[in-house]
PDB file of C-alpha atoms in Angstrom:
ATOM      1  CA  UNK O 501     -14.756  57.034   5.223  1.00 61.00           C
ATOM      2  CA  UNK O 502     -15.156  54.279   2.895  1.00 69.00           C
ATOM      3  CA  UNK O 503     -18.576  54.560   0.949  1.00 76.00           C
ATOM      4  CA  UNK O 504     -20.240  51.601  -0.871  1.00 85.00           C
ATOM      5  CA  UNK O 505     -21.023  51.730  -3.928  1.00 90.00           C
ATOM      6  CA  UNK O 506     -21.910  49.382  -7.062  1.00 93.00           C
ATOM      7  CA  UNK O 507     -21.370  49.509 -10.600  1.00 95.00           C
ATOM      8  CA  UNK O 508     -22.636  47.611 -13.485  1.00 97.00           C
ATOM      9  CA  UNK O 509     -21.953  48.026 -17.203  1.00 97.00           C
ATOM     10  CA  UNK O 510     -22.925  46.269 -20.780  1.00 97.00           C
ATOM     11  CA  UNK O 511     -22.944  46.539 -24.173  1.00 97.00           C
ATOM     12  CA  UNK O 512     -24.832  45.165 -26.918  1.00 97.00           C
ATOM     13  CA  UNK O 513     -24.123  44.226 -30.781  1.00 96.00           C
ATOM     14  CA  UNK O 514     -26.415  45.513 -33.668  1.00 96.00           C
ATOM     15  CA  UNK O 515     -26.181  44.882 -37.006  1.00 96.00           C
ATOM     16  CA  UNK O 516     -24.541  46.941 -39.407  1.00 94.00           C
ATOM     17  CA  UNK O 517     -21.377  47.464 -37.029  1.00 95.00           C
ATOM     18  CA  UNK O 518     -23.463  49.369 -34.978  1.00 97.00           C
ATOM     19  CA  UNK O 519     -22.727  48.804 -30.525  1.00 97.00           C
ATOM     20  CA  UNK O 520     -25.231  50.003 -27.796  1.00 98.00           C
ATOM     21  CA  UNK O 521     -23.204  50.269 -24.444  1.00 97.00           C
ATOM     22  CA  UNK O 522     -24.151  52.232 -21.296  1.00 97.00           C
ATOM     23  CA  UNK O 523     -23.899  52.031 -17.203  1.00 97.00           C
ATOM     24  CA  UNK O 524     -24.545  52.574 -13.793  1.00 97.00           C
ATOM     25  CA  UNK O 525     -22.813  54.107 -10.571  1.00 95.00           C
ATOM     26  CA  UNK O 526     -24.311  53.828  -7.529  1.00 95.00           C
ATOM     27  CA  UNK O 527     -23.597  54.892  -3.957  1.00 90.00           C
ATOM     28  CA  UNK O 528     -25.726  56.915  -0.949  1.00 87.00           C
ATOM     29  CA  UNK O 529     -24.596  60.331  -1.798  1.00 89.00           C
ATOM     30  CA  UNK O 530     -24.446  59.349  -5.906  1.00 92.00           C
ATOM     31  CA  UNK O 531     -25.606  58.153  -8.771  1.00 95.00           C
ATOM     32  CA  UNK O 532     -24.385  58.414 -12.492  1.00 96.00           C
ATOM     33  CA  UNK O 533     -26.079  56.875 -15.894  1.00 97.00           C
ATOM     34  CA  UNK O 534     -24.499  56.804 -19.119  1.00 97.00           C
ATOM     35  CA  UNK O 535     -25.027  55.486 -22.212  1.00 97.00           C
ATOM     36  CA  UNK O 536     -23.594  55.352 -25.715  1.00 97.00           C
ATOM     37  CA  UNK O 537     -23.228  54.367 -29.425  1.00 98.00           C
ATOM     38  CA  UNK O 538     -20.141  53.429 -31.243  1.00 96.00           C
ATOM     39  CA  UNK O 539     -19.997  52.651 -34.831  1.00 96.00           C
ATOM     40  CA  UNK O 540     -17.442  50.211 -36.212  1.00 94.00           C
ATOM     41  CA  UNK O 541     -16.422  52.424 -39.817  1.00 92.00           C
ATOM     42  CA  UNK O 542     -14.761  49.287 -41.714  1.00 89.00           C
ATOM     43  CA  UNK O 543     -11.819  50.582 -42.996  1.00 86.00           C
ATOM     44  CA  UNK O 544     -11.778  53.910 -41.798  1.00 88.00           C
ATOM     45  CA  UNK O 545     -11.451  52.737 -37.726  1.00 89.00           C
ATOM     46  CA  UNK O 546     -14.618  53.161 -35.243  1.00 92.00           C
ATOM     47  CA  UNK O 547     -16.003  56.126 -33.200  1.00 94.00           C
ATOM     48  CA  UNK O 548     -17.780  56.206 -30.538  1.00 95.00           C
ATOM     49  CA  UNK O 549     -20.107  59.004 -28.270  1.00 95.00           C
ATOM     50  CA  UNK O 550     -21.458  58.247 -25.070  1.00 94.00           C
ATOM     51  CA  UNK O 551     -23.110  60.945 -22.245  1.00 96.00           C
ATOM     52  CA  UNK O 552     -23.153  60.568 -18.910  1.00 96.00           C
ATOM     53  CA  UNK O 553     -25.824  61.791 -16.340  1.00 97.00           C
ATOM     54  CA  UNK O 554     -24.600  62.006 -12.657  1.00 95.00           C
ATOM     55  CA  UNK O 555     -26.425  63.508  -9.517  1.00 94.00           C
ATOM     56  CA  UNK O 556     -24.111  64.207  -6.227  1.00 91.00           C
ATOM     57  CA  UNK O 557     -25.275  65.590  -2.845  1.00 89.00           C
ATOM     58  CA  UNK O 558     -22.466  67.373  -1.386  1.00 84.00           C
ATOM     59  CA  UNK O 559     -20.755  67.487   2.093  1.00 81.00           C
ATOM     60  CA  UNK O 560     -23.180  70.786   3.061  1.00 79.00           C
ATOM     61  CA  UNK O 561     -26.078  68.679   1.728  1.00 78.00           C
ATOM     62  CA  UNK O 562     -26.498  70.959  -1.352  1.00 86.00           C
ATOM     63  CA  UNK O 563     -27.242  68.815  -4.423  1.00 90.00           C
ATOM     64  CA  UNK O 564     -25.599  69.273  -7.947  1.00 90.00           C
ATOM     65  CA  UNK O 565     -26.121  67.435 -11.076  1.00 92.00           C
ATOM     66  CA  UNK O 566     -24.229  67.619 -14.194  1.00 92.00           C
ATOM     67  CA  UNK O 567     -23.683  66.296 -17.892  1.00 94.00           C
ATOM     68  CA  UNK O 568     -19.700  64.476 -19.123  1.00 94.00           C
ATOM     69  CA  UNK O 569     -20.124  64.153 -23.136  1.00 94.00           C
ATOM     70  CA  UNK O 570     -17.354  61.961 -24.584  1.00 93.00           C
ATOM     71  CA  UNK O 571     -16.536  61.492 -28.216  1.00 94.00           C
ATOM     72  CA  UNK O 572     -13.643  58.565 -29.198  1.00 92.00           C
ATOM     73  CA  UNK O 573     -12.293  57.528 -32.446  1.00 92.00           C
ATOM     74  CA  UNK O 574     -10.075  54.023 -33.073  1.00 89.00           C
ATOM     75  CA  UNK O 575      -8.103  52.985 -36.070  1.00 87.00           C
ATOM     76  CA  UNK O 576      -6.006  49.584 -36.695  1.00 81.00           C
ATOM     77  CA  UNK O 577      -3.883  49.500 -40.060  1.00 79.00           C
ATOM     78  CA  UNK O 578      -3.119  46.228 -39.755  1.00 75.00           C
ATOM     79  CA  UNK O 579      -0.082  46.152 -42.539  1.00 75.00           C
ATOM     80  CA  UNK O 580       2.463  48.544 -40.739  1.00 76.00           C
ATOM     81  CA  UNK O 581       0.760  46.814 -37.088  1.00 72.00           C
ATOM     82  CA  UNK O 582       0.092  50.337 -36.098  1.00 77.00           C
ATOM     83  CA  UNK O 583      -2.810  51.414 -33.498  1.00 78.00           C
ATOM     84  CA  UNK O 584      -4.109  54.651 -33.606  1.00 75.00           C
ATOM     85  CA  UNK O 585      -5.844  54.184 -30.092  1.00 68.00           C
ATOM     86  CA  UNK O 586      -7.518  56.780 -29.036  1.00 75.00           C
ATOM     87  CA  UNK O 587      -8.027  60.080 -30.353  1.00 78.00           C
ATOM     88  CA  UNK O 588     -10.674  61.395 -27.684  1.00 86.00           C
ATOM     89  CA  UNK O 589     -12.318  64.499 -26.278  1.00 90.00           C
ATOM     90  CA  UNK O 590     -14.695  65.076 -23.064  1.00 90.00           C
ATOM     91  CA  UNK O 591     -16.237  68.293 -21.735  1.00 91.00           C
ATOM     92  CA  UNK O 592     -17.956  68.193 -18.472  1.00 91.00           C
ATOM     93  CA  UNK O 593     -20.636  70.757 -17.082  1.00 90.00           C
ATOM     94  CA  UNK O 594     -19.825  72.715 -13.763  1.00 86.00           C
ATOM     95  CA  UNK O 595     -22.701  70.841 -11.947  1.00 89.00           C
ATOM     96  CA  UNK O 596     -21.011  67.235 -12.390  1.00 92.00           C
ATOM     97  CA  UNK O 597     -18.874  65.347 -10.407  1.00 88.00           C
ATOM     98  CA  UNK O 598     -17.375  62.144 -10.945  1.00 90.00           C
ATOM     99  CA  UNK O 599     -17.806  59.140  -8.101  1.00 88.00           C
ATOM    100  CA  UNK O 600     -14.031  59.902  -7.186  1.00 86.00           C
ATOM    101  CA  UNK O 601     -14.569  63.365  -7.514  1.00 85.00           C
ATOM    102  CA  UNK O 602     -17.266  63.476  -5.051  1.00 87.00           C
ATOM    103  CA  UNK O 603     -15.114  61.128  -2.650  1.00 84.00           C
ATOM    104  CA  UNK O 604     -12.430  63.318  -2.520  1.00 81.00           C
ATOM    105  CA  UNK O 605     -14.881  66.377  -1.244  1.00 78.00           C
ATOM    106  CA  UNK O 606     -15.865  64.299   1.231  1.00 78.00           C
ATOM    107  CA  UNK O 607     -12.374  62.848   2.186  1.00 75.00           C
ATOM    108  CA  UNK O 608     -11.708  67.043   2.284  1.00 72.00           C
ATOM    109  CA  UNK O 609     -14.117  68.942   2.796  1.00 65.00           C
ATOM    110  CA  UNK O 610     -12.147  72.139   3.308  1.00 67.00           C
ATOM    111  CA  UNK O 611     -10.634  71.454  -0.041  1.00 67.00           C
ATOM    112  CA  UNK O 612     -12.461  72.252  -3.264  1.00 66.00           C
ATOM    113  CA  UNK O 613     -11.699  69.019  -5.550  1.00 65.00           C
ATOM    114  CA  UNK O 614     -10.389  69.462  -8.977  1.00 76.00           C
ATOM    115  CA  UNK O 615     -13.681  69.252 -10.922  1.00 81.00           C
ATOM    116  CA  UNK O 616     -12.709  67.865 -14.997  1.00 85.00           C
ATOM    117  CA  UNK O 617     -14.116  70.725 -17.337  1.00 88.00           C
ATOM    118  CA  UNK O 618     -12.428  69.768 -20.841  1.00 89.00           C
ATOM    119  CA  UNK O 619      -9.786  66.931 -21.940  1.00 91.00           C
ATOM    120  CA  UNK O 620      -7.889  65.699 -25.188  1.00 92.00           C
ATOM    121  CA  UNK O 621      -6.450  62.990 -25.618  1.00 91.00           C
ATOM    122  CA  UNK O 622      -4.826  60.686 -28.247  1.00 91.00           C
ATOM    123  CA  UNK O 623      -2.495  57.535 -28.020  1.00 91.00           C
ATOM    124  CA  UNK O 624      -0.916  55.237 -30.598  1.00 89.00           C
ATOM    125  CA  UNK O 625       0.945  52.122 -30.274  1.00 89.00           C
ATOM    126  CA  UNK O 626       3.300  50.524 -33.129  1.00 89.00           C
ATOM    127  CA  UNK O 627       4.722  46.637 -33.182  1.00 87.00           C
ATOM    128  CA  UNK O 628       7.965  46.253 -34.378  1.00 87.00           C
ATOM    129  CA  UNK O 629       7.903  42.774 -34.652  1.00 81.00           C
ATOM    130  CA  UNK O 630       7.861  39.608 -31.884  1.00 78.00           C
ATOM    131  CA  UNK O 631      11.522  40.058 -31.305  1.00 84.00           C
ATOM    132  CA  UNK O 632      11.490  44.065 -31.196  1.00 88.00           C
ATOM    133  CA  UNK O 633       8.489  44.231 -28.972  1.00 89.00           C
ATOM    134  CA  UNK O 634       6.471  47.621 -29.482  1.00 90.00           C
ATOM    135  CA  UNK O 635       6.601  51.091 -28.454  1.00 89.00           C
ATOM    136  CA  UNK O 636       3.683  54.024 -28.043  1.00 92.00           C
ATOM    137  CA  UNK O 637       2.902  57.441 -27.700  1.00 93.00           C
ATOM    138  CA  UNK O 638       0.718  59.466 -25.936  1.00 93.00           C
ATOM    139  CA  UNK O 639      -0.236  63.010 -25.501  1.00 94.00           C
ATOM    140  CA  UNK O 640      -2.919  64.587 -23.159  1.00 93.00           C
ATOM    141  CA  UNK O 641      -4.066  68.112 -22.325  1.00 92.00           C
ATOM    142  CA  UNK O 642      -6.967  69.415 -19.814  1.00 90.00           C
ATOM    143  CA  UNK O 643      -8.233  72.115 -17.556  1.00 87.00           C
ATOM    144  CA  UNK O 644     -10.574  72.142 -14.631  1.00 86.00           C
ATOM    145  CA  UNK O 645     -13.479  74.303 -13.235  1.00 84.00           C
ATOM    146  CA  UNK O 646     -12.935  77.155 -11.235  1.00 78.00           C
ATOM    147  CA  UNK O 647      -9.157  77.284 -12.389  1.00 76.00           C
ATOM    148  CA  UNK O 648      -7.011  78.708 -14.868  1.00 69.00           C
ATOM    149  CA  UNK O 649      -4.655  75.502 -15.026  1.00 79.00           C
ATOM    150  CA  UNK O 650      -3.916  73.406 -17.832  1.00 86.00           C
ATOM    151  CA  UNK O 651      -2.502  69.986 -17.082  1.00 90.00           C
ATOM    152  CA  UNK O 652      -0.702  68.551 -20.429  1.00 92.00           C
ATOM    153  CA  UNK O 653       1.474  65.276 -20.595  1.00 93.00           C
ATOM    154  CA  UNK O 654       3.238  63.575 -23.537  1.00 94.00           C
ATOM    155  CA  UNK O 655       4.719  59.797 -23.103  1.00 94.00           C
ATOM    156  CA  UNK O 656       6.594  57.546 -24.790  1.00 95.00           C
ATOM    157  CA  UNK O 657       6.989  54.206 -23.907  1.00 95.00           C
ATOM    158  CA  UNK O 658       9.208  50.766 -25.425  1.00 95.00           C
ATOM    159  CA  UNK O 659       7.972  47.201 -24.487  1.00 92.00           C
ATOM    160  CA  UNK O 660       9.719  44.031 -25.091  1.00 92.00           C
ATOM    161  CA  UNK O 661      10.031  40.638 -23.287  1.00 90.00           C
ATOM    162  CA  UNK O 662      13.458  38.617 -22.660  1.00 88.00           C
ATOM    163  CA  UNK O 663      12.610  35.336 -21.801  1.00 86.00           C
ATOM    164  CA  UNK O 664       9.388  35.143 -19.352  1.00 88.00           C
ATOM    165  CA  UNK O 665      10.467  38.300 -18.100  1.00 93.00           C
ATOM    166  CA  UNK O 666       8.414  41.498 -19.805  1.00 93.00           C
ATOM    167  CA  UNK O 667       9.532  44.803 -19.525  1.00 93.00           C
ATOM    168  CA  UNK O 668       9.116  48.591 -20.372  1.00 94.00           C
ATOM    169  CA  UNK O 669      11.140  51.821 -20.262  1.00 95.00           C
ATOM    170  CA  UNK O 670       9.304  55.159 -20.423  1.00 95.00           C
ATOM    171  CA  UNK O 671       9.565  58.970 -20.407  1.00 95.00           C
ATOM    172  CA  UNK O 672       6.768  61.511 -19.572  1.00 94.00           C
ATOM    173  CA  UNK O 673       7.318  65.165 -19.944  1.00 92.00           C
ATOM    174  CA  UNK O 674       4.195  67.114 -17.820  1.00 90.00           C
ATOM    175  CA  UNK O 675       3.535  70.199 -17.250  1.00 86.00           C
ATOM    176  CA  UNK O 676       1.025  70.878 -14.319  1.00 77.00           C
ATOM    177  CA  UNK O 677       0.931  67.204 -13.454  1.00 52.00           C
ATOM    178  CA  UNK O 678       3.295  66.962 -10.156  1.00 40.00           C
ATOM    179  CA  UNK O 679       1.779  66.745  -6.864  1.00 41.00           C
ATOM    180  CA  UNK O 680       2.917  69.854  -5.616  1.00 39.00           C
ATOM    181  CA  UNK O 681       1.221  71.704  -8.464  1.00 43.00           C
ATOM    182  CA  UNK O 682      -1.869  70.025  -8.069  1.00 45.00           C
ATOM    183  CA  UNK O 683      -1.994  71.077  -4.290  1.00 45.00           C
ATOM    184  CA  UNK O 684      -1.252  74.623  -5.217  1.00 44.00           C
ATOM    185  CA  UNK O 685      -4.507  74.425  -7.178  1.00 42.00           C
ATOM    186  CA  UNK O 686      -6.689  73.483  -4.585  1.00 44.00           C
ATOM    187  CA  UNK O 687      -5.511  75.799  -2.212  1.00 41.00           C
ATOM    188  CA  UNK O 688      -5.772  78.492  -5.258  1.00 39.00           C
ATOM    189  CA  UNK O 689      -9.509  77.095  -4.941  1.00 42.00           C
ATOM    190  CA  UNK O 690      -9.571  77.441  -1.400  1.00 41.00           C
ATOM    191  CA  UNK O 691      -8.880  81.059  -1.508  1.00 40.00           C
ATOM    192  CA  UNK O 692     -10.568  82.099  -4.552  1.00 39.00           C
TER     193      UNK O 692
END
């Protein structure tokens, strides 16, 4: 199947460094509201928390609803051209589903999706210059409801450009994260 659906999102500036931000997901079988705050720190970076609201009916027509909290923090130091990213962390309630995670049920629905319950993450990226490019790293760790699985990844990554060509050579270390594992955890759900 291939469900509508329509999204719309916005933010707003207050004074004192202060942001209002917030949106909407809508199809016929969901709909999701969130809305946030972030707070620009001045020297120390900016954070940001935000909660999202989301009701699902389900393939048997059962109906869940469910709570995602997410908390973010960003930092620039502009001398070394460093960017501490993102240094975030979610936790989701057992009655929500995200619009993809919903999809999925109903693209499957012998197959349990993998539902998010908790996940950390943090990235930084550091220039090295307009002729060295830049490179980053990134690390990431969650686990889902109804499981015992932890999915964790750690990248690194080098961009540059020679010419008008741009390019980028990574490597990502996972644990959890292949396709084969992640169908070994639904059927795990399946069966359990």
């Amino acid at each position: 199947e291939r469900p509508s659906f329509g999204q719309i999102a916005g933010a707003y500036g207050l004074p004192y460094g202060i942001t209002l931000y917030g949106g909407v997901q809508r199809a016929n079988e969901y709909t999701a509201v969130a809305t946030g705050v972030g707070k620009n720190l001045g020297q120390y970076g900016a954070v940001s928390v935000d909660a999202t609201h989301a009701n699902s009916k389900l393939t048997d027509d059962e109906k869940s609803s469910g709570q995602s909290w997410r908390a973010r923090y960003s930092k620039n130091f502009i001398e070394t051209g460093t960017n501490f990213a993102i240094a975030g962390y979610r936790y989701s309630t057992s009655g929500f589903y995200s619009m993809q995670e919903l999809f999925e049920q109903y693209d499957n629905p012998e197959r349990s999706p993998m539902r998010l319950r908790n996940r950390a993450e943090v990235t930084m990226n550091q220039s090295l210059g307009n002729t060295y490019g830049s490179f980053s790293l990134s690390a990431m760790r969650e686990n889902y409801w109804k499981t015992g699985n932890t999915v964790e990844s750690k990248s690194i990554s080098y961009n540059n450009a020679w010419k008008s060509i741009n390019y980028s050579i990574s490597y990502t270390q996972s644990k959890n994260g292949g396709a084969t594992t992640y169908g070994q955890i639904k059927s795990y759900q399946n069966n359990n």
